[in-house]
Amino acid sequence: LRSISRGDAWPILGVSLRLSCERFYTAMANTRILLIQGHPDTLLPHFCHALEEAYSSGAYYAGHEVRRVQVADLNFPLLTSQENWENGALPDVLRTTQEDITWSTHIVLFFPLWLGDMPALLKGFLEQVLRPDFAFESTKEGMPFSKKGLKGRSARVVVTMAMPAIVYRWYFRAHSVKALERNILGFVGISPVRETLIGGVDDLKESDATPWLEQLRELGRAGQ
């Protein structure tokens, strides 16, 4: 400041103060984000993986804290009985995932639509992780009135599909995504749950993919 006049110092100090305030409020607004990649295929990169990378890069750039789970990399059995679900031991490989869910304030799930629903591997993962006494606590009145164990968290569901998204949304009423949002995420207290539906991915050109990737980066920056 010695090299400039006193009159010029005030604008520079103002800019410095503004930047400091922006950094302060950005830090205050940081979100703890858990990204759950539900695509079962690890042999090839898919658009779901590119969308996750775009969201992650945007979130890191904005200063959010990010953790990631690749469901296909986890070796866990499928549940085959109510007794096992309620009283069986959680596989050790999924304990860290439960810790990540507890840590998070926002969860993003990525998966392709297979036979009109999420892949079986992702459904099996959710059944294992969202156990009683973790995701919810049953009451004497029964399951519909269970105490929600994961309140205070929001979520976004990012789904890719071969059909046009408008057909899935309006003709099929996005039935499987709505079931996920209402009967699984909403049941355990996660709210609000927003969705990003991306159709026609089998014939997606680079020029069509770029806007989607940028949209996911922006959502990552916003922590939404």
mmCIF file of N, CA, C and O in Angstrom, residues 29-33 55 58-59 62 64 105-108 154 156 194 216-224:
data_model
loop_
_atom_site.group_PDB
_atom_site.id
_atom_site.type_symbol
_atom_site.label_atom_id
_atom_site.label_comp_id
_atom_site.label_asym_id
_atom_site.label_seq_id
_atom_site.Cartn_x
_atom_site.Cartn_y
_atom_site.Cartn_z
ATOM 1 N N ALA A 29 -20.747 -22.435 4.516
ATOM 2 C CA ALA A 29 -21.771 -23.125 3.744
ATOM 3 C C ALA A 29 -21.316 -24.489 3.236
ATOM 4 O O ALA A 29 -22.049 -25.144 2.510
ATOM 5 N N ASN A 30 -20.111 -24.912 3.585
ATOM 6 C CA ASN A 30 -19.600 -26.185 3.091
ATOM 7 C C ASN A 30 -20.513 -27.345 3.484
ATOM 8 O O ASN A 30 -21.075 -27.366 4.579
ATOM 9 N N THR A 31 -20.624 -28.295 2.575
ATOM 10 C CA THR A 31 -21.486 -29.448 2.759
ATOM 11 C C THR A 31 -20.633 -30.711 2.799
ATOM 12 O O THR A 31 -19.642 -30.821 2.100
ATOM 13 N N ARG A 32 -21.033 -31.657 3.630
ATOM 14 C CA ARG A 32 -20.359 -32.956 3.681
ATOM 15 C C ARG A 32 -21.125 -33.891 2.745
ATOM 16 O O ARG A 32 -22.235 -34.326 3.064
ATOM 17 N N ILE A 33 -20.516 -34.199 1.615
ATOM 18 C CA ILE A 33 -21.210 -34.900 0.536
ATOM 19 C C ILE A 33 -20.683 -36.323 0.398
ATOM 20 O O ILE A 33 -19.480 -36.541 0.308
ATOM 21 N N TYR A 55 -19.516 -34.109 -10.871
ATOM 22 C CA TYR A 55 -20.080 -33.608 -9.612
ATOM 23 C C TYR A 55 -18.975 -33.451 -8.564
ATOM 24 O O TYR A 55 -18.898 -32.438 -7.872
ATOM 25 N N GLY A 58 -16.718 -30.412 -9.178
ATOM 26 C CA GLY A 58 -17.386 -29.175 -8.814
ATOM 27 C C GLY A 58 -17.449 -28.985 -7.308
ATOM 28 O O GLY A 58 -17.243 -27.877 -6.800
ATOM 29 N N ALA A 59 -17.718 -30.061 -6.590
ATOM 30 C CA ALA A 59 -17.806 -29.986 -5.131
ATOM 31 C C ALA A 59 -16.454 -29.662 -4.506
ATOM 32 O O ALA A 59 -16.355 -28.824 -3.595
ATOM 33 N N ALA A 62 -15.508 -26.025 -4.981
ATOM 34 C CA ALA A 62 -16.248 -25.111 -4.114
ATOM 35 C C ALA A 62 -15.881 -25.256 -2.645
ATOM 36 O O ALA A 62 -16.370 -24.506 -1.803
ATOM 37 N N HIS A 64 -16.361 -28.045 -0.717
ATOM 38 C CA HIS A 64 -17.145 -29.015 0.040
ATOM 39 C C HIS A 64 -16.282 -30.236 0.384
ATOM 40 O O HIS A 64 -15.314 -30.546 -0.313
ATOM 41 N N THR A 105 -24.008 -34.822 5.143
ATOM 42 C CA THR A 105 -25.220 -34.013 5.217
ATOM 43 C C THR A 105 -25.960 -34.020 3.880
ATOM 44 O O THR A 105 -27.087 -33.534 3.793
ATOM 45 N N HIS A 106 -25.330 -34.550 2.837
ATOM 46 C CA HIS A 106 -25.958 -34.654 1.518
ATOM 47 C C HIS A 106 -25.431 -35.912 0.832
ATOM 48 O O HIS A 106 -24.234 -36.192 0.873
ATOM 49 N N ILE A 107 -26.337 -36.678 0.222
ATOM 50 C CA ILE A 107 -25.983 -37.929 -0.430
ATOM 51 C C ILE A 107 -26.411 -37.875 -1.888
ATOM 52 O O ILE A 107 -27.528 -37.441 -2.192
ATOM 53 N N VAL A 108 -25.530 -38.302 -2.785
ATOM 54 C CA VAL A 108 -25.860 -38.359 -4.209
ATOM 55 C C VAL A 108 -25.684 -39.791 -4.689
ATOM 56 O O VAL A 108 -24.612 -40.376 -4.531
ATOM 57 N N SER A 154 -30.021 -34.379 3.061
ATOM 58 C CA SER A 154 -30.719 -34.276 1.787
ATOM 59 C C SER A 154 -30.078 -35.250 0.808
ATOM 60 O O SER A 154 -29.054 -35.857 1.103
ATOM 61 N N ARG A 156 -29.723 -36.390 -3.705
ATOM 62 C CA ARG A 156 -30.027 -36.266 -5.127
ATOM 63 C C ARG A 156 -29.838 -37.636 -5.752
ATOM 64 O O ARG A 156 -28.888 -38.353 -5.439
ATOM 65 N N ARG A 194 -33.974 -34.732 -4.450
ATOM 66 C CA ARG A 194 -34.155 -34.209 -5.809
ATOM 67 C C ARG A 194 -33.620 -35.225 -6.814
ATOM 68 O O ARG A 194 -32.883 -36.123 -6.448
ATOM 69 N N LEU A 216 -23.845 -31.157 -13.794
ATOM 70 C CA LEU A 216 -23.440 -31.884 -12.584
ATOM 71 C C LEU A 216 -22.327 -31.155 -11.845
ATOM 72 O O LEU A 216 -22.281 -31.161 -10.608
ATOM 73 N N ARG A 217 -21.408 -30.522 -12.583
ATOM 74 C CA ARG A 217 -20.372 -29.709 -11.914
ATOM 75 C C ARG A 217 -21.011 -28.578 -11.111
ATOM 76 O O ARG A 217 -20.599 -28.279 -9.984
ATOM 77 N N GLU A 218 -22.010 -27.912 -11.710
ATOM 78 C CA GLU A 218 -22.680 -26.824 -11.027
ATOM 79 C C GLU A 218 -23.424 -27.318 -9.779
ATOM 80 O O GLU A 218 -23.410 -26.664 -8.733
ATOM 81 N N LEU A 219 -24.057 -28.479 -9.884
ATOM 82 C CA LEU A 219 -24.711 -29.049 -8.717
ATOM 83 C C LEU A 219 -23.695 -29.386 -7.631
ATOM 84 O O LEU A 219 -23.956 -29.199 -6.436
ATOM 85 N N GLY A 220 -22.534 -29.873 -8.048
ATOM 86 C CA GLY A 220 -21.465 -30.139 -7.092
ATOM 87 C C GLY A 220 -20.980 -28.873 -6.409
ATOM 88 O O GLY A 220 -20.760 -28.858 -5.191
ATOM 89 N N ARG A 221 -20.807 -27.826 -7.192
ATOM 90 C CA ARG A 221 -20.375 -26.547 -6.593
ATOM 91 C C ARG A 221 -21.393 -26.046 -5.571
ATOM 92 O O ARG A 221 -21.034 -25.487 -4.527
ATOM 93 N N ALA A 222 -22.677 -26.233 -5.904
ATOM 94 C CA ALA A 222 -23.731 -25.772 -5.010
ATOM 95 C C ALA A 222 -23.982 -26.720 -3.847
ATOM 96 O O ALA A 222 -24.708 -26.390 -2.908
ATOM 97 N N GLY A 223 -23.396 -27.926 -3.929
ATOM 98 C CA GLY A 223 -23.635 -28.910 -2.872
ATOM 99 C C GLY A 223 -25.064 -29.385 -2.842
ATOM 100 O O GLY A 223 -25.625 -29.649 -1.779
ATOM 101 N N GLN A 224 -25.670 -29.540 -4.028
ATOM 102 C CA GLN A 224 -27.081 -29.924 -4.117
ATOM 103 C C GLN A 224 -27.247 -31.261 -4.839
ATOM 104 O O GLN A 224 -26.458 -31.596 -5.687
#
